[in-house]
Short mmCIF file of C-alpha atoms in Angstrom, two decimals:
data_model
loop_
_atom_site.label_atom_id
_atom_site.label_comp_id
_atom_site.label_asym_id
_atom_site.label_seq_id
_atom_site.Cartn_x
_atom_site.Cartn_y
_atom_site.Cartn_z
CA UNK A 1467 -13.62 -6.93 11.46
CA UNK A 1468 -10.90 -4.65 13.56
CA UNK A 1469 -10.42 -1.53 12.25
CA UNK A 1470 -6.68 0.23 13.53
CA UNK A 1471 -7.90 3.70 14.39
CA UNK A 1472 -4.47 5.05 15.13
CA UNK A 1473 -2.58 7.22 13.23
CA UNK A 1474 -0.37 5.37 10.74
CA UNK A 1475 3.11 7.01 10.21
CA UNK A 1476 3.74 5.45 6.76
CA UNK A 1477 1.08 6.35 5.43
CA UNK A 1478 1.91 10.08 6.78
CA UNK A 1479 5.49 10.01 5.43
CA UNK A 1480 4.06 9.03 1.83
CA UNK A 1481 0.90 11.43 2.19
CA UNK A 1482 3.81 14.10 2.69
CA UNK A 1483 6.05 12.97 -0.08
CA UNK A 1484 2.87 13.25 -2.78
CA UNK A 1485 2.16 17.01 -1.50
CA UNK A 1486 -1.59 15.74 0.52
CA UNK A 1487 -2.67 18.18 3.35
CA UNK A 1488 -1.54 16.54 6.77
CA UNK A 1489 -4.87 16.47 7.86
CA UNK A 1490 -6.08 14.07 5.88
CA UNK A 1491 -3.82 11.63 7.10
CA UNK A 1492 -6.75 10.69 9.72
CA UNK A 1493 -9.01 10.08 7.35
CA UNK A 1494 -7.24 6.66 6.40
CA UNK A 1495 -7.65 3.59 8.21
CA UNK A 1496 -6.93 -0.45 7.70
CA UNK A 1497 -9.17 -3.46 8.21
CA UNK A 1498 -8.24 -7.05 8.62
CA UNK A 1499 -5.05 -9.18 8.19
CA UNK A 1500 -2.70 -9.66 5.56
CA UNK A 1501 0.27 -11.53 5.26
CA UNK A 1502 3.71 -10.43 3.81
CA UNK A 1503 6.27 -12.79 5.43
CA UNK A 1504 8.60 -12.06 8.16
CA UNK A 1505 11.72 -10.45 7.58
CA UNK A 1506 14.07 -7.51 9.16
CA UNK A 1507 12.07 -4.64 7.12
CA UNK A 1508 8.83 -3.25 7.11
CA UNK A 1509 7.30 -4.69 3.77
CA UNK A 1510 3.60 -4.43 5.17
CA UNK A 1511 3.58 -0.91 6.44
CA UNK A 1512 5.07 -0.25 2.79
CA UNK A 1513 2.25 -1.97 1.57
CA UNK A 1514 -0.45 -0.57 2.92
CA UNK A 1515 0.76 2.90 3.22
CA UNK A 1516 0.85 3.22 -0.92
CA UNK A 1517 -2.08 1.66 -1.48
CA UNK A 1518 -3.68 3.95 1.66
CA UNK A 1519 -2.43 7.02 -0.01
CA UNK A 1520 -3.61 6.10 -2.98
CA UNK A 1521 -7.20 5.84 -1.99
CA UNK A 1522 -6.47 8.89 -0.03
CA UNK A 1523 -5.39 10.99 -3.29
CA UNK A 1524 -8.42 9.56 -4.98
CA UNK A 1525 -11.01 10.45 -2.33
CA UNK A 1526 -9.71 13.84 -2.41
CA UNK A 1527 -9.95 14.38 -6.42
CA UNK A 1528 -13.50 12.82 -6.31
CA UNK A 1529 -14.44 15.34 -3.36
CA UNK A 1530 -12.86 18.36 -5.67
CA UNK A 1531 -14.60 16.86 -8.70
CA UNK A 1532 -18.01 16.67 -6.80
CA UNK A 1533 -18.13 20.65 -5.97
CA UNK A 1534 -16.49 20.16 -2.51
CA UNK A 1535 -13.02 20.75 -1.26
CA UNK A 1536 -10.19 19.23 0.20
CA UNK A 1537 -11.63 19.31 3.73
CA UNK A 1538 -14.99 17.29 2.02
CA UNK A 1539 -12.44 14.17 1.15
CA UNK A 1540 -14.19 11.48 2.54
CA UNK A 1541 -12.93 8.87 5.26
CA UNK A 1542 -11.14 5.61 3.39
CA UNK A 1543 -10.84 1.56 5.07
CA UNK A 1544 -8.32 0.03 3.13
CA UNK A 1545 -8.66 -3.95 3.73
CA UNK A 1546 -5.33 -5.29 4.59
CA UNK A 1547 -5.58 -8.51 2.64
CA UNK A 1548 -6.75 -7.02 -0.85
CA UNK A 1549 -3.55 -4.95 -0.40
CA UNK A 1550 -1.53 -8.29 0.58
CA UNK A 1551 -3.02 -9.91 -2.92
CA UNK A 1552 -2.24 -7.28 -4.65
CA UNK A 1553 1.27 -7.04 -3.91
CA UNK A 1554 2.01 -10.34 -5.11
CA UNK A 1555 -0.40 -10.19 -8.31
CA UNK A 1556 2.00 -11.79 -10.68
CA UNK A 1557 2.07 -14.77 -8.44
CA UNK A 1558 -1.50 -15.32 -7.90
CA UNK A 1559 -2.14 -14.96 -12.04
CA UNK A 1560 -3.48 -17.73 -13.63
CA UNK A 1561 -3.90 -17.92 -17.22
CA UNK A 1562 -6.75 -20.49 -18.35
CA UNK A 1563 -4.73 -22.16 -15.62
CA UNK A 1564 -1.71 -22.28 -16.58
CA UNK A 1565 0.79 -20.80 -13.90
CA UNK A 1566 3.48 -18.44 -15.53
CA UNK A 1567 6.99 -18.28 -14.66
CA UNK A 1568 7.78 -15.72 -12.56
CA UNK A 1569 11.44 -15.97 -12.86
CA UNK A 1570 13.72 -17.44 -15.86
CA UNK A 1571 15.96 -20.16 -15.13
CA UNK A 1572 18.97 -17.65 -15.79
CA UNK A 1573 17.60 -15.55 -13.50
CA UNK A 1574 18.63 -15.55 -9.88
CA UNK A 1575 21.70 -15.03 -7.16
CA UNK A 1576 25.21 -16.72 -8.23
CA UNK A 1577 27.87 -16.95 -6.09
CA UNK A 1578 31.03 -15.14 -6.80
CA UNK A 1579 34.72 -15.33 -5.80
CA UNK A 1580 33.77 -12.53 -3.85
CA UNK A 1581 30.25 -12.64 -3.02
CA UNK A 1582 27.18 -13.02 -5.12
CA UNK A 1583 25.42 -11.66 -7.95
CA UNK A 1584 22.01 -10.80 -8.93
CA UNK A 1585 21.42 -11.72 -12.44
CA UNK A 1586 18.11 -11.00 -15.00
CA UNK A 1587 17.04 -12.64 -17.31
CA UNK A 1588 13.50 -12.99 -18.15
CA UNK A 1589 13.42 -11.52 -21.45
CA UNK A 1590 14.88 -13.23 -24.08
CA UNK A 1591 17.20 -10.49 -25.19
CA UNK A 1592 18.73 -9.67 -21.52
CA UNK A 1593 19.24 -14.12 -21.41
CA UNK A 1594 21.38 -13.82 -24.97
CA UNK A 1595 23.55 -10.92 -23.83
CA UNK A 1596 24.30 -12.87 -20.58
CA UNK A 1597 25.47 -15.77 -22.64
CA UNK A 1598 27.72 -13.69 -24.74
CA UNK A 1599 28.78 -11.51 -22.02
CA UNK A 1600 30.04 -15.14 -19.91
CA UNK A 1601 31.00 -17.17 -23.04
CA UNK A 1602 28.68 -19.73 -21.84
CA UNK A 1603 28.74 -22.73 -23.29
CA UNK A 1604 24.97 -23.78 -23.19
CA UNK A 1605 22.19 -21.30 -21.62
CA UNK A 1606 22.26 -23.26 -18.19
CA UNK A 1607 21.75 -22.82 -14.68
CA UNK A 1608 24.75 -24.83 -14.07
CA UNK A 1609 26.71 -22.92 -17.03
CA UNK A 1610 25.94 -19.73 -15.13
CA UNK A 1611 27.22 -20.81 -12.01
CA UNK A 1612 29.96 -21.91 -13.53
CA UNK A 1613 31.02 -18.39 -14.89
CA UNK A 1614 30.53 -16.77 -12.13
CA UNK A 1615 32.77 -19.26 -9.65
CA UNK A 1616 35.45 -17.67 -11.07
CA UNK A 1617 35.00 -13.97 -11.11
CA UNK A 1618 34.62 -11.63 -8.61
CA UNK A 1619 30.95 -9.87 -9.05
CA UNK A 1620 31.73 -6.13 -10.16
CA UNK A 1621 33.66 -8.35 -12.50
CA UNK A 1622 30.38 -10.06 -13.77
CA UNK A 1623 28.18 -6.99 -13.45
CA UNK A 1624 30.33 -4.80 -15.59
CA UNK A 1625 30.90 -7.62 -18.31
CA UNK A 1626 26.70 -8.37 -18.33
CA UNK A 1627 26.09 -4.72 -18.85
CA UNK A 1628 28.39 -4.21 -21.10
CA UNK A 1629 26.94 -6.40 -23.39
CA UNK A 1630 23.53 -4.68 -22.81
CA UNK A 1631 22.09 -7.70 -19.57
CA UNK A 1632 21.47 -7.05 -16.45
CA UNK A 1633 23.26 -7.83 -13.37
CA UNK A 1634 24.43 -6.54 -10.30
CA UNK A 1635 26.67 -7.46 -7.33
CA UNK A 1636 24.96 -7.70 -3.87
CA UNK A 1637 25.83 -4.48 -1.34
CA UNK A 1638 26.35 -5.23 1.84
CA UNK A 1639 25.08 -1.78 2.69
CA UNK A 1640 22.20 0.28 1.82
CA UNK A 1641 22.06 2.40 -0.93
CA UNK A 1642 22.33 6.27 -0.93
CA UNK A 1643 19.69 8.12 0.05
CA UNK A 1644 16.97 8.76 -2.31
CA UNK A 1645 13.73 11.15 -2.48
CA UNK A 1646 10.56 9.44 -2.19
CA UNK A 1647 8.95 11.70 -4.59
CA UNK A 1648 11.13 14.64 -6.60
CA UNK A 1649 9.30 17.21 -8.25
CA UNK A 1650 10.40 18.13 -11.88
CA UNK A 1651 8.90 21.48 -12.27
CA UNK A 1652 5.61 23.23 -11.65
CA UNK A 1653 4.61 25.51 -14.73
CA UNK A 1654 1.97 27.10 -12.83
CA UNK A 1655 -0.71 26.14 -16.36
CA UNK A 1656 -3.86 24.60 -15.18
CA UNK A 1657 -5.00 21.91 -17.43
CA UNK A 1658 -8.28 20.61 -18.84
CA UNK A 1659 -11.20 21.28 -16.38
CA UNK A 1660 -12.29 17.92 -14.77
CA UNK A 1661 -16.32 17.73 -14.40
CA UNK A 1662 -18.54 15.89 -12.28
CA UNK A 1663 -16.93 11.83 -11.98
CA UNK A 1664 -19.30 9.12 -11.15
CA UNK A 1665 -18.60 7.79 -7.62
CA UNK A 1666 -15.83 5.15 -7.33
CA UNK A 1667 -14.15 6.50 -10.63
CA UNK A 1668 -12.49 10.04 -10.07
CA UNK A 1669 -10.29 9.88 -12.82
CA UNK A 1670 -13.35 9.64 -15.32
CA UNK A 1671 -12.76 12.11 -18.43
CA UNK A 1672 -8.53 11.76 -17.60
CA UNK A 1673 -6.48 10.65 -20.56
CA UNK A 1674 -3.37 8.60 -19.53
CA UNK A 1675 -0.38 8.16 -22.23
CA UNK A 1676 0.89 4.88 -20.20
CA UNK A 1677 4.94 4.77 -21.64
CA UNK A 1678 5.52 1.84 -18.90
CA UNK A 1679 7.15 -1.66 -18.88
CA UNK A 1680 7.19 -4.58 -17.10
CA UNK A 1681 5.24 -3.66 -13.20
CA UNK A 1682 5.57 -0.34 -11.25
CA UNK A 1683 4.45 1.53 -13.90
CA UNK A 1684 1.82 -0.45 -15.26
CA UNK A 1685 0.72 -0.89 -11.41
CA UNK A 1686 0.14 2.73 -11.64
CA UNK A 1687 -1.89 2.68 -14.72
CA UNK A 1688 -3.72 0.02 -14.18
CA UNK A 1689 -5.12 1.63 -11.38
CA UNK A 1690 -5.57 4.89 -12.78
CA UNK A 1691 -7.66 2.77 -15.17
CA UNK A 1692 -9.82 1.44 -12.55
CA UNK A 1693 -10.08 4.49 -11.28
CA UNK A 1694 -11.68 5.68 -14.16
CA UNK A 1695 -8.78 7.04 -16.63
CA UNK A 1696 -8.40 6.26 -20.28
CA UNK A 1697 -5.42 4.53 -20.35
CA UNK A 1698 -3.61 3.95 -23.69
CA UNK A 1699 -0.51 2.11 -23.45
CA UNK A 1700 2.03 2.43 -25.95
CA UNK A 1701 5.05 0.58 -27.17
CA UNK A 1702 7.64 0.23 -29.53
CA UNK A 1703 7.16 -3.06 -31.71
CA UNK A 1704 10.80 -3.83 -31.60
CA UNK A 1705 10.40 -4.00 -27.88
CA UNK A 1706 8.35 -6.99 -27.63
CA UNK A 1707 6.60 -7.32 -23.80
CA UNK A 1708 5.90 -10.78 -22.19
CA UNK A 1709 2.31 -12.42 -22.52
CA UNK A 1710 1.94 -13.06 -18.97
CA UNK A 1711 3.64 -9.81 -17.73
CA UNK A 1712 0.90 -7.60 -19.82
CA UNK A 1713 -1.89 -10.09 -18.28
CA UNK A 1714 -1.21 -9.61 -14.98
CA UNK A 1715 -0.81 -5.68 -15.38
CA UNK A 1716 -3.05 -4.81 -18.56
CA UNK A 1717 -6.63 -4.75 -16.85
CA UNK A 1718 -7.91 -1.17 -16.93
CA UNK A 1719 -6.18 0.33 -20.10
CA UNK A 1720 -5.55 -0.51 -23.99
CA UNK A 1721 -2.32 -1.54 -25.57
CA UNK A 1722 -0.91 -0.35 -29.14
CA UNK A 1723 2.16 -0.42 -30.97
CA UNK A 1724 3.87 2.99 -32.62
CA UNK A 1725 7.47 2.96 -33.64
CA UNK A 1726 8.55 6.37 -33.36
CA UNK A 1727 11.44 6.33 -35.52
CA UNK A 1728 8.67 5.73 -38.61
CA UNK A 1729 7.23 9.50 -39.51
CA UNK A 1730 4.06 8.14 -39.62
CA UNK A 1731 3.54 6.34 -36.31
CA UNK A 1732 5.39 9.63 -34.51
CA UNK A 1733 2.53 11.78 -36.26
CA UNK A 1734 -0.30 9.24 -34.44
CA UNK A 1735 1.71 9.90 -31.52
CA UNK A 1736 1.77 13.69 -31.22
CA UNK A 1737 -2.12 13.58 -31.77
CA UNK A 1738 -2.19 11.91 -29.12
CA UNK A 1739 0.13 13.64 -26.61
CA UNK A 1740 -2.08 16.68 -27.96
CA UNK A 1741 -4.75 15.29 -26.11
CA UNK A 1742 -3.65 13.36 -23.61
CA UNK A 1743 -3.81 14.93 -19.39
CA UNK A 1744 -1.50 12.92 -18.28
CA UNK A 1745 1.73 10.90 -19.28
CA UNK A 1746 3.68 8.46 -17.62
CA UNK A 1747 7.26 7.00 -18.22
CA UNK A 1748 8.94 4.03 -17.05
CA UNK A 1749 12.38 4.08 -19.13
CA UNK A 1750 15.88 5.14 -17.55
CA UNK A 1751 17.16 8.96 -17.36
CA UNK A 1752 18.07 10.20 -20.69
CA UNK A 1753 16.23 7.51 -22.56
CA UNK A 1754 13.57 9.42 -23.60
CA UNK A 1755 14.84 12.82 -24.02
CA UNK A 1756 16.16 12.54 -27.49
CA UNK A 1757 12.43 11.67 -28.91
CA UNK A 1758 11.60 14.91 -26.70
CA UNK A 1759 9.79 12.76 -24.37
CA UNK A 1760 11.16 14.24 -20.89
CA UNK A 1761 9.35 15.74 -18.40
CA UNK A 1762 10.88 19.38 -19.19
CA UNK A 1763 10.09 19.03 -22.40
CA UNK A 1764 6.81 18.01 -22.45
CA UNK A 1765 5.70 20.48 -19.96
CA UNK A 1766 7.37 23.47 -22.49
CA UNK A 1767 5.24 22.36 -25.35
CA UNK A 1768 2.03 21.07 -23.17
CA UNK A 1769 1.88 22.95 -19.73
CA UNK A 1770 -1.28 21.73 -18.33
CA UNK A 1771 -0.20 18.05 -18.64
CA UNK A 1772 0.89 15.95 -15.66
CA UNK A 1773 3.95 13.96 -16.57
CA UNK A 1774 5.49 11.10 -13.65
CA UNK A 1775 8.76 9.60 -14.80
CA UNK A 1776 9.81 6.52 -13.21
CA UNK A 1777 13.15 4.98 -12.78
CA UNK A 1778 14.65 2.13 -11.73
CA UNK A 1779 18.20 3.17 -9.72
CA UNK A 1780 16.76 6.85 -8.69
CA UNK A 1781 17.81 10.44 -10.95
CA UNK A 1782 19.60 11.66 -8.29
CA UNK A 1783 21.89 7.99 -9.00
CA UNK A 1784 25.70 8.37 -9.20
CA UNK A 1785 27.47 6.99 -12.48
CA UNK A 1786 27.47 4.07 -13.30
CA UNK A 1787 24.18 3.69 -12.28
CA UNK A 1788 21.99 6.59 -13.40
CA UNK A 1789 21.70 5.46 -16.85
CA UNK A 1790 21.47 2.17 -16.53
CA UNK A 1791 18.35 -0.40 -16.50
CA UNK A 1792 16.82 -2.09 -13.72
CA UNK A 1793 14.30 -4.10 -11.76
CA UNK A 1794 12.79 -4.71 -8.46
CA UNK A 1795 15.25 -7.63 -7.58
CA UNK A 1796 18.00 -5.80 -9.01
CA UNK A 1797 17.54 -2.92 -6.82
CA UNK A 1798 16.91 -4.71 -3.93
CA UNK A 1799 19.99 -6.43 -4.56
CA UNK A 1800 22.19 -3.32 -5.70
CA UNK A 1801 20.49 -1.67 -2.51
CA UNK A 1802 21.46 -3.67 0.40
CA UNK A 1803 18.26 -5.10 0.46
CA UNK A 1804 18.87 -8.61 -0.52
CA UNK A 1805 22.13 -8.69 2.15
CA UNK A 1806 19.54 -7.65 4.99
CA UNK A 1807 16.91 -10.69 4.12
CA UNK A 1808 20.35 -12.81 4.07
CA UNK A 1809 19.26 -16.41 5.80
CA UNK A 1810 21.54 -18.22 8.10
CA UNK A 1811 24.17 -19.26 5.38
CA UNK A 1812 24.72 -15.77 3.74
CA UNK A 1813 23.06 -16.17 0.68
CA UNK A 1814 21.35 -13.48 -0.23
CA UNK A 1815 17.44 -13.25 0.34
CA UNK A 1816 14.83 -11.07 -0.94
CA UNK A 1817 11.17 -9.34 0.33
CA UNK A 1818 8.21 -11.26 0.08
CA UNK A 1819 7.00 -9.31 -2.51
CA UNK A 1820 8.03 -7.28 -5.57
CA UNK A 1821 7.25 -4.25 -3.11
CA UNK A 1822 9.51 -2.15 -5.00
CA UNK A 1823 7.62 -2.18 -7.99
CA UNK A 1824 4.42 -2.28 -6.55
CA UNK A 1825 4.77 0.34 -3.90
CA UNK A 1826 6.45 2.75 -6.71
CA UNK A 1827 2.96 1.99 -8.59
CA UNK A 1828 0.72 2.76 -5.75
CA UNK A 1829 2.82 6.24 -5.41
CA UNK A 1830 2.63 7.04 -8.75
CA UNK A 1831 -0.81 6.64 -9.21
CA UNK A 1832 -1.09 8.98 -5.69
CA UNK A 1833 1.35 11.84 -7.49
CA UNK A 1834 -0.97 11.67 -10.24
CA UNK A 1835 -3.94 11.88 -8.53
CA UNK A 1836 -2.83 14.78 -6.33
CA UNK A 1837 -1.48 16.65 -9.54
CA UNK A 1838 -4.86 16.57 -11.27
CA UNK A 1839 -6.58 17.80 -7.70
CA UNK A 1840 -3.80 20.67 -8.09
CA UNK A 1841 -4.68 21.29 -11.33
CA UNK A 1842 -2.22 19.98 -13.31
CA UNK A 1843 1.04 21.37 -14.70
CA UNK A 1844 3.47 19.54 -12.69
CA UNK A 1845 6.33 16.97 -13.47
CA UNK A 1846 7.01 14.53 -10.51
CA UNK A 1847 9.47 11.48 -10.42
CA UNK A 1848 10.06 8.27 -8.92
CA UNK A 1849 12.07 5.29 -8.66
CA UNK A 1850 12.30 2.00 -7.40
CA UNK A 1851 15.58 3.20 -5.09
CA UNK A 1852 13.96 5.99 -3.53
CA UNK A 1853 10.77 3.45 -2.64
CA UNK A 1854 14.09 1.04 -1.35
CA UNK A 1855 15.29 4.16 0.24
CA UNK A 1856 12.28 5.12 2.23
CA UNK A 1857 11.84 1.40 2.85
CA UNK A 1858 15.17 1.03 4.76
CA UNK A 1859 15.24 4.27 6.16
CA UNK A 1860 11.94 6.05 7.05
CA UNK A 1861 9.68 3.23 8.53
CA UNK A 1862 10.17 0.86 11.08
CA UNK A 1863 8.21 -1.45 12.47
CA UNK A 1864 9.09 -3.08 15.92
CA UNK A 1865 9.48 -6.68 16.58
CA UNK A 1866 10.29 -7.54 12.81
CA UNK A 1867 11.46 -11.32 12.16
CA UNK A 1868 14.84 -11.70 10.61
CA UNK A 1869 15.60 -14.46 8.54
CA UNK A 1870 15.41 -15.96 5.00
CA UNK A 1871 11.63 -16.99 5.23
CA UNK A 1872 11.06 -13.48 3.48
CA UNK A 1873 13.46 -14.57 0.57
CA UNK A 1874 11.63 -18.09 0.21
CA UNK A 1875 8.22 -17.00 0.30
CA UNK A 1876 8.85 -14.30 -2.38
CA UNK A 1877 9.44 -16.56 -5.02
CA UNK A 1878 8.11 -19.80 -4.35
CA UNK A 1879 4.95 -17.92 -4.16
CA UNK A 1880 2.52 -19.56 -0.96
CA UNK A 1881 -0.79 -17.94 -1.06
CA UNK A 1882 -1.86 -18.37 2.57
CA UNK A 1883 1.02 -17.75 5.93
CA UNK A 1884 1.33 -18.10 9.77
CA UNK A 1885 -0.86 -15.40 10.28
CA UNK A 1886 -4.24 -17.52 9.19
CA UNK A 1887 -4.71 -14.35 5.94
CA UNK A 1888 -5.79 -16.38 2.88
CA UNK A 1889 -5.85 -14.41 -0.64
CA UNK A 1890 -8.87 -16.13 -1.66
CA UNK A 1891 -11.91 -13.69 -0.87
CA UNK A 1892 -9.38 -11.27 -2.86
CA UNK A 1893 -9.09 -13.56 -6.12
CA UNK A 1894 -11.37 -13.46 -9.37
CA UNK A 1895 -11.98 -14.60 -13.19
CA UNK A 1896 -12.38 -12.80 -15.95
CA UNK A 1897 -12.41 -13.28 -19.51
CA UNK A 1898 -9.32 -11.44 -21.82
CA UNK A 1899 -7.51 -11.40 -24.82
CA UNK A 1900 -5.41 -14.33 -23.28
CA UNK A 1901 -8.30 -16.51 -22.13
CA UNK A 1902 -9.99 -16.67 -18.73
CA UNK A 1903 -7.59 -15.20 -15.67
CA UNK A 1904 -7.41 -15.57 -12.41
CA UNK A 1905 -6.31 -12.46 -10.68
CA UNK A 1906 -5.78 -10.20 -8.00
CA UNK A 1907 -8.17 -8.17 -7.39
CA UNK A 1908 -7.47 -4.18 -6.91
CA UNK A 1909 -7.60 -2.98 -3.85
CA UNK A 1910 -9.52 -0.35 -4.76
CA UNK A 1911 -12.80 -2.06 -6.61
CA UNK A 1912 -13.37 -4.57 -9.64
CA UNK A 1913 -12.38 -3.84 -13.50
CA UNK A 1914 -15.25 -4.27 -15.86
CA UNK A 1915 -13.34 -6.59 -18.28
CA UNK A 1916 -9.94 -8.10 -18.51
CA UNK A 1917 -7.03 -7.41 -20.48
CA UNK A 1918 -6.79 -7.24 -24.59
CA UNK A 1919 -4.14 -8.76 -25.90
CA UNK A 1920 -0.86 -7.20 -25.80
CA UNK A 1921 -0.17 -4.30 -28.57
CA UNK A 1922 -3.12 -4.94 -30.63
CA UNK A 1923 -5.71 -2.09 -29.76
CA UNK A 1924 -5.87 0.82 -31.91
CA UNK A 1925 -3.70 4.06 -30.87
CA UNK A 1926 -6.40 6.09 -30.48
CA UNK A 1927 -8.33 8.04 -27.65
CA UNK A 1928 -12.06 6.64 -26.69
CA UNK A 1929 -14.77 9.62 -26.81
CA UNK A 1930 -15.10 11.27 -23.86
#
């Protein structure tokens, strides 16, 4: 097995972004192959430099947690292809062999009378309001396309959001700029004192809140979960998640359901945020302020807690956008991503993995990890753009393919490429709620068990 012994830039920028000492940087190094497709941006030095960080921020916590300090973190090989298989998790999931549908049939590019659109539909609710917002006739493909023909796409975006779906028109340029990592405040309150941790699980003892949807947040908890964090997921019951979705991303953490607008379910809640270390948000800025939810606000009433707030279009995003929904093909497409993976006829392409959401997760997890080495008492955020951002603007890699193999590997979802990587050593079974799965592994180590089914755990905290 080669081991890369030079320093890895990426993995610097990122170590930087989540506060680590430069140092340490050297203390990170990658094994093996992956593969993550060709294309004109740097999708595996993404890759590996989240996950690498990661591992990093962990290693340092455990060396903290053990006695030592900083300077005692302990050198980390991250294996390129566990961090190739777990990019593309949702597309290596099978459930009691079934393989789920990544994307709806509604979901997709559409070409406009003035370019081409990037719609969303997955979830039942975001298909309905893009059938009222087009006055389709019948929830088609070919109904869709239809609609579209004749508009020009900030024609369609506006009219889909506006009835509450999701769609936006492909930039031919890159986004603006966005931090990588923003810190909210720093209150300067330590929180709980963190023991000894058993080796491979610094996080033991840590209780998550886990308010995330959908994948870059549950990425991020899922690992904190491995990592040794009690993870308690929570979500509204009018907000129904997808099976599949939660199986891919529900190992390491429980799942319950509390509607806070019921007096009753918001008192279960505040027990819990009493107790909890750490919280994590996944909804869009402003969403979660009114149930006194946002980072500020938690950190007046609990000031040792570490809160991470992620977003999809960034919370530094101009209007229209700040306030509005997203996901990782929407960004990439609202981004200028999509237009740079464009294939010989224009149409729009896309990365050959979700590396938006997944690199956002790795990061998160990082900023977590490096708050609870600090301490606690911080507020950090992140969003998909600013991952997009750093993607298009801080690393390069030289010699990068160009084409649209990038955008046709993404979704039709090969498990083996030109460069001889194979995701099978990095695959495994295990028994959940939904039956047996076969999974991605984590780069990181194995879970114990699978995943419970979706929202039917209790909302409470397991005994320390």
């Amino acid at each position: 097995m080669t081991i890369s012994w030079e320093r890895d830039s990426g993995t610097a920028q990122a170590w930087e972004a989540v506060g680590g000492a430069p140092e340490l940087v050297e203390r990170v190094r990658y094994a093996g192959t992956g593969d993550l497709g060709t294309g004109p941006l740097p999708v595996r030095e993404l890759a590996r430099a989240t996950v690498g960080v990661c591992g990093l921020a962990a290693g340092e916590l455990a060396a903290l947690r053990a006695g030592g300090t900083t300077g005692d973190t302990a050198p980390l090989v991250v294996h390129e292809g566990a961090v190739a298989t777990a990019f593309v998790s949702e597309r290596h999931l099978r459930v009691s062999g079934r393989t789920p549908v990544t994307f709806a049939p509604l979901s997709g590019f559409w070409q406009a009378a003035d370019g081409w659109v990037r719609t969303h539909a997955n979830y039942p609710h975001h298909a309905a309001a893009l059938v009222r917002a087009l006055r389709l006739p019948s929830a088609t493909p070919e109904a869709v396309r239809a609609a579209v023909a004749g508009r020009t796409a900030v024609e369609v975006q506006e009219l889909v959001y506006g009835e509450g779906g999701l769609a936006v028109a492909v930039a031919r340029d890159y986004g603006e700029p966005q931090p990588l990592v923003e810190p909210v405040r720093v209150t300067g309150a330590r929180g709980r004192t963190l023991g000894d941790a058993p080796v491979g699980r610094p996080a033991t003892g840590v209780r998550v809140l886990d308010l995330t949807r959908v994948i870059a947040g549950p990425v991020a908890t899922r690992t904190l979960g491995l990592l040794g964090a009690d993870v308690l997921r929570i979500d509204s019951p009018r907000l129904p998640e997808a099976d599949d979705a939660y199986a891919d991303t529900g190992f390491g953490k429980r799942s319950a359901l509390l509607d806070l607008a019921e007096a009753g379910d918001r008192a279960v809640f505040e027990g819990l945020l009493a107790e909890a270390d750490v919280v994590v948000t996944g909804y869009r800025p402003g969403a979660l302020e009114p149930y006194g939810l946002g980072a500020r606000q938690l950190l007046e009433r609990w000031p040792g807690l570490v809160v991470a707030e992620l977003c999809a279009w960034g919370w530094r995003a101009a209007e229209p956008w700040a306030g509005r929904r997203g996901f990782d093909s929407l960004v990439q497409a609202g981004y200028g991503i999509a237009a740079a993976c464009a294939g010989p006829d224009g149409r729009p392409g896309v990365l050959p993995a979700q590396a938006l959401d997944h690199g956002t997760g790795y990061l998160v997890a990082a900023g977590v990890l490096r708050a609870l080495a600090e301490g606690g008492g911080r507020g950090l955020r992140f969003s998909l753009a600013g991952t997009g951002s750093w993607l298009v603007r801080g690393l390069s890699r030289a010699g990068a393919g160009v084409g649209a193999g990038a955008g046709a590997g993404a979704e039709a979802g090969a498990e083996a490429g030109a460069s001889g990587y194979a995701a099978e050593p990095w695959l495994r079974e295990t028994g959940s709620g939904y039956g047996v799965l076969r999974h991605a592994a984590s780069p990181f180590g194995e879970w114990g068990v699978g995943p419970s089914r979706w929202g039917t755990d209790r909302a409470v905290w397991l005994p320390r």
